[in-house]
Tab-separated table of C-alpha atoms in Angstrom:
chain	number	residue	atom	x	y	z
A	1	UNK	CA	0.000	0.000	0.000
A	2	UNK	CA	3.052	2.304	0.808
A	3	UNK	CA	3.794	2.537	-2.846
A	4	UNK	CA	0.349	3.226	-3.880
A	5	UNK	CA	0.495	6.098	-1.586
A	6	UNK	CA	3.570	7.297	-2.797
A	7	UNK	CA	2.763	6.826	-6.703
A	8	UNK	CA	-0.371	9.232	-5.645
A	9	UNK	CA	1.322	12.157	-3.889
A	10	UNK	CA	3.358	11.560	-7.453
A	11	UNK	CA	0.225	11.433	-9.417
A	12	UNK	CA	0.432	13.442	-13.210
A	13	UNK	CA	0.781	17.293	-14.012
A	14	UNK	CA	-3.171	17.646	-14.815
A	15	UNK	CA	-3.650	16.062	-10.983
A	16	UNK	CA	-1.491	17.188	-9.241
A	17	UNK	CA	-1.400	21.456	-10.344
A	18	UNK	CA	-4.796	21.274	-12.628
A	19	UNK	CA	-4.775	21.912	-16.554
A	20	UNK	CA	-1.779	24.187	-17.587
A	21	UNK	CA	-3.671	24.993	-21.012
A	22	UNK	CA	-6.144	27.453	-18.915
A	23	UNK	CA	-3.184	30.154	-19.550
A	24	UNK	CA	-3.045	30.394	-22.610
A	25	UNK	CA	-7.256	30.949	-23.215
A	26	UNK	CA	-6.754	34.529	-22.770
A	27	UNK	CA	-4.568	37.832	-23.057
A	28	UNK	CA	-5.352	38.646	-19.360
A	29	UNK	CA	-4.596	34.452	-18.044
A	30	UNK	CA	-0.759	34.528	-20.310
A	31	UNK	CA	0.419	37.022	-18.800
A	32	UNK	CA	-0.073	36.136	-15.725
A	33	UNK	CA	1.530	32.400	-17.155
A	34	UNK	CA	4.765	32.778	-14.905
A	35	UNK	CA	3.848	34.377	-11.602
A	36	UNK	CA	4.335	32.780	-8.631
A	37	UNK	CA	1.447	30.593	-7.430
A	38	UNK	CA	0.636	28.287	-5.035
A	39	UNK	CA	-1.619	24.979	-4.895
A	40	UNK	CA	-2.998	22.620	-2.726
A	41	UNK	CA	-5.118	19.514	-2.940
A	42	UNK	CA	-7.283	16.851	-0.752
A	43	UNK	CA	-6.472	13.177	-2.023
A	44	UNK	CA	-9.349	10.291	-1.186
A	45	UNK	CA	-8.414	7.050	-2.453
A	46	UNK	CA	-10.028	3.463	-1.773
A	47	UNK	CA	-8.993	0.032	-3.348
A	48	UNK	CA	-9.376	-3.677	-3.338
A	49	UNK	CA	-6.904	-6.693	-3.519
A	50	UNK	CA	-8.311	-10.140	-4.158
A	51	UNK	CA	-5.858	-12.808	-1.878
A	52	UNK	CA	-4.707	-16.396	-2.935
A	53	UNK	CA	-6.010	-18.813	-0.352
A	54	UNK	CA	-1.872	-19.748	0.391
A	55	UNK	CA	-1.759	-16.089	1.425
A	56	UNK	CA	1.723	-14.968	2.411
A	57	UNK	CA	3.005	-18.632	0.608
A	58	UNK	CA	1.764	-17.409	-3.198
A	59	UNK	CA	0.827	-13.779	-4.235
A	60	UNK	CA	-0.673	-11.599	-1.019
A	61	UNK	CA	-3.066	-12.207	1.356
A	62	UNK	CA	-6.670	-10.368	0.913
A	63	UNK	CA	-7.348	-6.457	1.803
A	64	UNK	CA	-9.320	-3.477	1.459
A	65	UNK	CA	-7.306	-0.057	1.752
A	66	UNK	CA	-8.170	3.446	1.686
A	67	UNK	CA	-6.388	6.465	2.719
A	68	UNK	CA	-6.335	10.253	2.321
A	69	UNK	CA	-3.892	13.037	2.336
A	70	UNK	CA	-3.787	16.773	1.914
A	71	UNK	CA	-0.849	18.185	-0.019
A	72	UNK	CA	-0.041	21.629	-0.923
A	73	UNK	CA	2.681	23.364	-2.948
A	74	UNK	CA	4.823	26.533	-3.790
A	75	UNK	CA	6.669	27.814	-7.028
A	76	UNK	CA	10.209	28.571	-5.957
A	77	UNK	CA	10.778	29.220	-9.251
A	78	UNK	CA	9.127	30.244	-12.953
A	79	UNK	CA	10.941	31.705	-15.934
A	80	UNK	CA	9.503	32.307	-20.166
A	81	UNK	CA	11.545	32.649	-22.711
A	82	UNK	CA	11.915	31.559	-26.286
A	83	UNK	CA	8.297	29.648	-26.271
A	84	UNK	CA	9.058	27.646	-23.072
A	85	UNK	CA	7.571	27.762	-19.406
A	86	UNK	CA	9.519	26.591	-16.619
A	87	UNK	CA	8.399	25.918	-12.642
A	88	UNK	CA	9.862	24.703	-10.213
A	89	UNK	CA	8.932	24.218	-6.486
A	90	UNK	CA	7.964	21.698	-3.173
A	91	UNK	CA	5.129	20.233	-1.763
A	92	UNK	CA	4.388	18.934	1.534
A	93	UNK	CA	1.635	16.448	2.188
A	94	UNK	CA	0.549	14.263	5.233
A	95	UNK	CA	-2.031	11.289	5.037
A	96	UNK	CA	-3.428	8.524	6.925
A	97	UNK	CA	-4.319	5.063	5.312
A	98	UNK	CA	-6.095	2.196	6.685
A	99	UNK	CA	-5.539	-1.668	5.435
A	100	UNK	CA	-7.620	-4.389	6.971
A	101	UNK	CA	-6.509	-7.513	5.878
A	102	UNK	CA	-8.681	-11.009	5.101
A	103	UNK	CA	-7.464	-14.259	5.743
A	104	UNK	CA	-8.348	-15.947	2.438
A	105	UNK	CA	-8.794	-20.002	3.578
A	106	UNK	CA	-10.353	-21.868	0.849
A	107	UNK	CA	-13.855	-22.615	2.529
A	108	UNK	CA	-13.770	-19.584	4.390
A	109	UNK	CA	-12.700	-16.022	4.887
A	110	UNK	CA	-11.965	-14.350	8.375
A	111	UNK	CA	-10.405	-10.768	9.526
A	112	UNK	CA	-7.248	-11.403	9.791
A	113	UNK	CA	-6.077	-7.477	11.544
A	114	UNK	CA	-5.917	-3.788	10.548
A	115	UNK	CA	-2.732	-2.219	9.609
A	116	UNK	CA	-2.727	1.885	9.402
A	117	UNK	CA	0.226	4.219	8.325
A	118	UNK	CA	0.582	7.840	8.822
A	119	UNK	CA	2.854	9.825	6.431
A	120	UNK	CA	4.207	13.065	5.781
A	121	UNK	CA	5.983	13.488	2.217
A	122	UNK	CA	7.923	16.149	0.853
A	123	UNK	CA	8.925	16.599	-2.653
A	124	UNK	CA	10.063	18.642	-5.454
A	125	UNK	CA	8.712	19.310	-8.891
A	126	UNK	CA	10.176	21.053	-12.352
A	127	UNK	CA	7.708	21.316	-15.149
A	128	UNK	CA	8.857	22.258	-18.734
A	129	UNK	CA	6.054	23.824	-21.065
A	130	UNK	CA	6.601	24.861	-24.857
A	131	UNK	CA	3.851	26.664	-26.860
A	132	UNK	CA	3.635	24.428	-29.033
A	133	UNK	CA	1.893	21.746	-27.084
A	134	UNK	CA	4.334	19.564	-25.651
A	135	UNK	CA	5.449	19.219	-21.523
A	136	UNK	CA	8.351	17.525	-19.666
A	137	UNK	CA	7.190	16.902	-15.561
A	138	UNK	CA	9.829	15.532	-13.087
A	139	UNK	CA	9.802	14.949	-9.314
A	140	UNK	CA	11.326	13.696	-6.606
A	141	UNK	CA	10.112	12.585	-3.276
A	142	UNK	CA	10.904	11.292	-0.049
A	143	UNK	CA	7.676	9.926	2.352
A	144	UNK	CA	8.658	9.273	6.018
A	145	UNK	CA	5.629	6.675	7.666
A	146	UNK	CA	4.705	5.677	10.727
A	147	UNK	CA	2.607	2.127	10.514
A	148	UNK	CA	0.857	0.217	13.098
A	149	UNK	CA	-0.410	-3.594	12.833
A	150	UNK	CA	-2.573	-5.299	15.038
A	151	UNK	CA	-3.418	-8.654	14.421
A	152	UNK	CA	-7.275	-9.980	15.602
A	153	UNK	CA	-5.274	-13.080	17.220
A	154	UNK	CA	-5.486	-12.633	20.961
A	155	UNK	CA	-2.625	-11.703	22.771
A	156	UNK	CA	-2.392	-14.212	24.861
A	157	UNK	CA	-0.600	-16.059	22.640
A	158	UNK	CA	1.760	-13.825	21.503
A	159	UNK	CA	0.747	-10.912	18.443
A	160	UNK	CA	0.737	-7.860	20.299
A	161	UNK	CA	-0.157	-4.358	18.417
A	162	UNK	CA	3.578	-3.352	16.706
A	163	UNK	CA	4.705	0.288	15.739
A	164	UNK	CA	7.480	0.409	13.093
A	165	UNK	CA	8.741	3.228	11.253
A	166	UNK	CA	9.809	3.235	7.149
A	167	UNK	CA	10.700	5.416	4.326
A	168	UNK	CA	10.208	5.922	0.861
A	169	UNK	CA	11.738	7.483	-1.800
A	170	UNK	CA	10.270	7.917	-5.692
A	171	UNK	CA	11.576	9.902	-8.650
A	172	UNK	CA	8.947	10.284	-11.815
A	173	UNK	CA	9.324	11.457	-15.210
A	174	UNK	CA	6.531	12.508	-17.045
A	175	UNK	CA	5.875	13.518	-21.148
A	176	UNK	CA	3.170	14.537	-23.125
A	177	UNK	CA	2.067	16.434	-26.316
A	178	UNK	CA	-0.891	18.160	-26.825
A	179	UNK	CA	-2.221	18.776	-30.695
A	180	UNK	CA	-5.076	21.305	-31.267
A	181	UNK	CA	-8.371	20.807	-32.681
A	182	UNK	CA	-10.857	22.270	-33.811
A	183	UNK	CA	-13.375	24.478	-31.250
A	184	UNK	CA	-11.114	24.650	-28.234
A	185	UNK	CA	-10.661	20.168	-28.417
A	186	UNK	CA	-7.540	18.821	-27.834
A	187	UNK	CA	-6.086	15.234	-27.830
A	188	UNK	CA	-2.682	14.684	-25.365
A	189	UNK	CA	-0.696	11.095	-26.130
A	190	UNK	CA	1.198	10.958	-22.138
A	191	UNK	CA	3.820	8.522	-21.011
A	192	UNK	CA	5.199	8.189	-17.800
A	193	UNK	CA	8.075	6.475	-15.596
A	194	UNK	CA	7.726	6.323	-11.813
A	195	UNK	CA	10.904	4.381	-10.227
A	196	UNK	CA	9.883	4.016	-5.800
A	197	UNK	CA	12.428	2.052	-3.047
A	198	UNK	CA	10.796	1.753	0.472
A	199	UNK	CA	12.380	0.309	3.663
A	200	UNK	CA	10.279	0.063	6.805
A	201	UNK	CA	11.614	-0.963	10.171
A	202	UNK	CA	12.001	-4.579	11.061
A	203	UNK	CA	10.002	-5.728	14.617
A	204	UNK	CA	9.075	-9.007	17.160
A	205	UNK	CA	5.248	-9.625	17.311
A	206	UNK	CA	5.770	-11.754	20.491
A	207	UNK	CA	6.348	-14.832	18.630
A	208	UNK	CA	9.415	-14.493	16.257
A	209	UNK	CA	11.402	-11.518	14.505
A	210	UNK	CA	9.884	-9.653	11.592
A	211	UNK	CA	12.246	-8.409	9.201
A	212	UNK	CA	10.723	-6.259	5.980
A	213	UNK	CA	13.166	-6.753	2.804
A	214	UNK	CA	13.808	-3.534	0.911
A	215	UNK	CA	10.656	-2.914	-1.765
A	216	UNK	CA	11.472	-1.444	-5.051
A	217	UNK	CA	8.713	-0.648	-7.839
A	218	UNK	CA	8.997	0.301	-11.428
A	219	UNK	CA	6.212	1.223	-12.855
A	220	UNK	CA	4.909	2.595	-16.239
A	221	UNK	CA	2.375	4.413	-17.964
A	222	UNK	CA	0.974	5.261	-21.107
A	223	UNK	CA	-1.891	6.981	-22.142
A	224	UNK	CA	-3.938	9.332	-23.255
A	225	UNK	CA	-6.094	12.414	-22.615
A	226	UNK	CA	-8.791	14.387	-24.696
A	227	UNK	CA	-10.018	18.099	-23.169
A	228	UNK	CA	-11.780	21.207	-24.722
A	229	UNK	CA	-11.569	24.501	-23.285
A	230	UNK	CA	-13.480	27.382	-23.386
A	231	UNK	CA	-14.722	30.604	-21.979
A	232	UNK	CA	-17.691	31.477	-20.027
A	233	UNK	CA	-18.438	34.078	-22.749
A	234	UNK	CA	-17.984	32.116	-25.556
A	235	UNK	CA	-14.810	34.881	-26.717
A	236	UNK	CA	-11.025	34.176	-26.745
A	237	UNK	CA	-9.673	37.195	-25.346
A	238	UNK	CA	-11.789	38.739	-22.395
A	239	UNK	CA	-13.428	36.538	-20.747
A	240	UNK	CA	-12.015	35.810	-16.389
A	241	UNK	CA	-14.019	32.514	-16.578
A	242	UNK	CA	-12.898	29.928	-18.470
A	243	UNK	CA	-13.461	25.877	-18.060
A	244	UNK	CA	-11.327	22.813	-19.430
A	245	UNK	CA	-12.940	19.250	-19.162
A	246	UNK	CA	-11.051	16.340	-20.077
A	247	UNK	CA	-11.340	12.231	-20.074
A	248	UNK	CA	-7.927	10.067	-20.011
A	249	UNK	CA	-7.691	6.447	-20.542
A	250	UNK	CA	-3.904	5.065	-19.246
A	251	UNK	CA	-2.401	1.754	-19.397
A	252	UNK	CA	0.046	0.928	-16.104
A	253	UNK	CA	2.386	-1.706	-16.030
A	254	UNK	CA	4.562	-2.865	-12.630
A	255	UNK	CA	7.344	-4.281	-13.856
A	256	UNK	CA	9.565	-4.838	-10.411
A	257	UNK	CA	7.673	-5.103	-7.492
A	258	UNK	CA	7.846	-7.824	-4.866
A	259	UNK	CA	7.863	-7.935	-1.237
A	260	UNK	CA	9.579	-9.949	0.792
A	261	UNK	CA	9.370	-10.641	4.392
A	262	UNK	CA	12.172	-12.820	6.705
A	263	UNK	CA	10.597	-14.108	9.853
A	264	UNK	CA	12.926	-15.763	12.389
A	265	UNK	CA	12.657	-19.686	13.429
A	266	UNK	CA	14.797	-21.974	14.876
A	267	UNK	CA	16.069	-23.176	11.578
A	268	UNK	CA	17.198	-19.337	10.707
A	269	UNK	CA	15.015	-16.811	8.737
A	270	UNK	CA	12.750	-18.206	6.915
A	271	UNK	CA	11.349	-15.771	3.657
A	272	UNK	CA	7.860	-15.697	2.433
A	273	UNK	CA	8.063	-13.125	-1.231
A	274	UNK	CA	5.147	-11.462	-2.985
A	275	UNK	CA	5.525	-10.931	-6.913
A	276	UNK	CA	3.168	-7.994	-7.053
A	277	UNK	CA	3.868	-7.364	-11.064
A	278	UNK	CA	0.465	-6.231	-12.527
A	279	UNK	CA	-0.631	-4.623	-15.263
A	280	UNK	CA	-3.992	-2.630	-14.803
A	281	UNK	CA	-6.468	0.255	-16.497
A	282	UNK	CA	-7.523	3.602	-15.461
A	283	UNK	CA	-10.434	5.553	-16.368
A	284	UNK	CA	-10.488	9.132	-15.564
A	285	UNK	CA	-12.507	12.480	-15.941
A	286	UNK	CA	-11.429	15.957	-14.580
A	287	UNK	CA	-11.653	19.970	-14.967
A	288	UNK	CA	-10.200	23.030	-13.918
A	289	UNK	CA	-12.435	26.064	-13.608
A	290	UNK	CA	-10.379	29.497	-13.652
A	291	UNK	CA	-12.917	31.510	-11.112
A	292	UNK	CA	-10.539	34.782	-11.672
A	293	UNK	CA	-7.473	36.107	-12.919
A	294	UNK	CA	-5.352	34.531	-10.036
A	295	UNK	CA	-7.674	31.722	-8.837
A	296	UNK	CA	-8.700	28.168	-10.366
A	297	UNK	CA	-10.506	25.119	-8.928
A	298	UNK	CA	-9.826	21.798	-10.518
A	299	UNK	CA	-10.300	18.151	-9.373
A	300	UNK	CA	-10.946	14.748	-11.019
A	301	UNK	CA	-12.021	11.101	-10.115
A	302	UNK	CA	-10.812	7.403	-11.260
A	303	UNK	CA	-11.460	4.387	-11.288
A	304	UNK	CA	-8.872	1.655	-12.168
A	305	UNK	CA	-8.710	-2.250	-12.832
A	306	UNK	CA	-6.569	-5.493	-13.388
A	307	UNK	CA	-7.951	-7.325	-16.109
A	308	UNK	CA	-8.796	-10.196	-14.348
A	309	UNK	CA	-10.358	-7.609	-11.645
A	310	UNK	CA	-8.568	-8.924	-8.607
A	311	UNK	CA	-7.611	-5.434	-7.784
A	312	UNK	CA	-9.306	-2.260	-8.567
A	313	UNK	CA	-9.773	1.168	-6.657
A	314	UNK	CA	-11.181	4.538	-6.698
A	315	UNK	CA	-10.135	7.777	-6.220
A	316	UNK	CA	-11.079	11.577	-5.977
A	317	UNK	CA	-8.828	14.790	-5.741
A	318	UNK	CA	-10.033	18.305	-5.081
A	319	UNK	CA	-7.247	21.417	-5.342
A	320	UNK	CA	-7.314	25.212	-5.525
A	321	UNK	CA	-4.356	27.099	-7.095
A	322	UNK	CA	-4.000	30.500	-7.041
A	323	UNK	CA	-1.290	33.165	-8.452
A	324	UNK	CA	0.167	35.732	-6.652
């Protein structure tokens, strides 16, 4: 779940800042194209993983997640010249997330526990925009969580509630070109790289020694995203108001992850591993509204599956930006 969480803090330009084509739909919102501005967001995401009934022995064991974050963000930094747009800045962002896991027996299913993570992330972003439709977005990011896991075994015998610390660290690189239609339509082929290591703390549950392998996760996207813009007053040039809908259909691939997990016995460690390689659809539709010369509201939801639909999720993000 940690690298869900991260790949969403992550998420792409139009998510994270809103649509960057609202500047140039008038005189009044390009000149105003590199001001400083600021942005912030509310994140709401919940998802599904079907388990195998050998659980930790073959795939993952069953759970539902959900968790949800606030972020918000500055530009440090914003320069035009010869057709090109540049920003840079950070973000900060803290969430909470919720996993409850199912123990996945083949007659029957049972809770199994809850684990929950808090997380605060920081991160930096530089976005390259040309005039002439295409955009280069890259960030870095480091999340620093705090979990908790509590299994529904009674104490008695051992499984007491377990704190543990971990970090995360994720780097993305994102493309995309947008060519102009006719009446203010748009289509934008996207592709994107996010690369993610996280390391949380090792721990004894009463019973034996936990230790949590290093996670890496490369994952992949490509995609891509039709919008039309326009202005409240139907004009090019004067209107304040201006709206930009869009729809984006993206195809993600994992192609590293795996978790592995070393528990102690009296034979030495012994490992149970995860191959969590998937390849998955996402569904989106989103706006940005430009309420004034320096203000804009934007948001979007999605919905995402594996083919075989043993996972799939939904999510929601609301932001304001504003320039200053």
């Amino acid at each position: 779940m940690a690298a869900i969480y991260g790949r969403h803090m992550i998420d792409t330009l139009h998510e994270r800042v809103g649509d960057e084509e609202q500047r140039q739909r008038s005189e009044d919102a390009q000149s105003l194209s590199t001001e400083p501005r600021t942005w912030m967001r509310a994140i709401g995401h919940w998802g599904h993983r079907s388990g195998d009934p050998r659980g930790i022995y073959d795939g993952a064991p069953e759970f539902d997640y959900r968790f949800a974050a606030f972020q918000a963000g500055l530009d440090l930094y914003s320069n035009e010249a010869n057709g090109l747009t540049d920003r840079a800045g950070l973000y900060l962002a803290y969430g909470h997330g919720i996993m409850d896991v199912t123990q996945d027996r083949i007659f029957e299913e049972r809770s199994a526990g809850r684990n929950q993570f808090d997380a605060v992330t920081l991160g930096g972003y530089w976005t390259r925009l040309a005039d002439d439709g295409w955009y280069l977005d890259g960030v870095l990011q480091g999340t620093w969580y705090g979990f908790n896991t509590r299994s529904n075994r009674s104490t008695a015998i051992g499984f007491p509630e377990q704190d543990a610390d971990g970090v995360g660290l994720a780097a993305s690189l994102e493309a995309g070109r947008a060519f102009h239609l006719a009446d203010g339509w748009q289509i934008e082929p996207q592709a994107q790289l996010v690369l993610q290591t996280i390391r949380m703390g090792d721990f004894n549950d009463g019973a034996a020694d936990i230790d949590f392998d290093t996670s890496n996760s490369v994952t992949g996207r490509i995609g891509a995203r039709l919008a039309r813009s326009w202005n409240a007053d139907g004009t090019d040039k004067t209107s304040q108001r201006s709206y930009t809908v869009w729809g984006r259909a993206s195809l993600w691939h994992e192609f590293a992850a795996e978790a592995q997990t070393d528990i102690s016995s009296a034979n030495g460690p012994v490992a149970f591993a995860s191959d969590l390689k998937e390849t998955w659809l996402e569904i989106g539709i989103g706006g940005t509204t430009r309420l004034s010369q320096s203000t804009s509201l934007y948001g979007n939801l999605n919905f995402s599956t594996t083919f075989d639909a043993d996972q799939y999720a939904w999510n929601g993000k609301l932001g304001l930006k504003m320039t200053w």
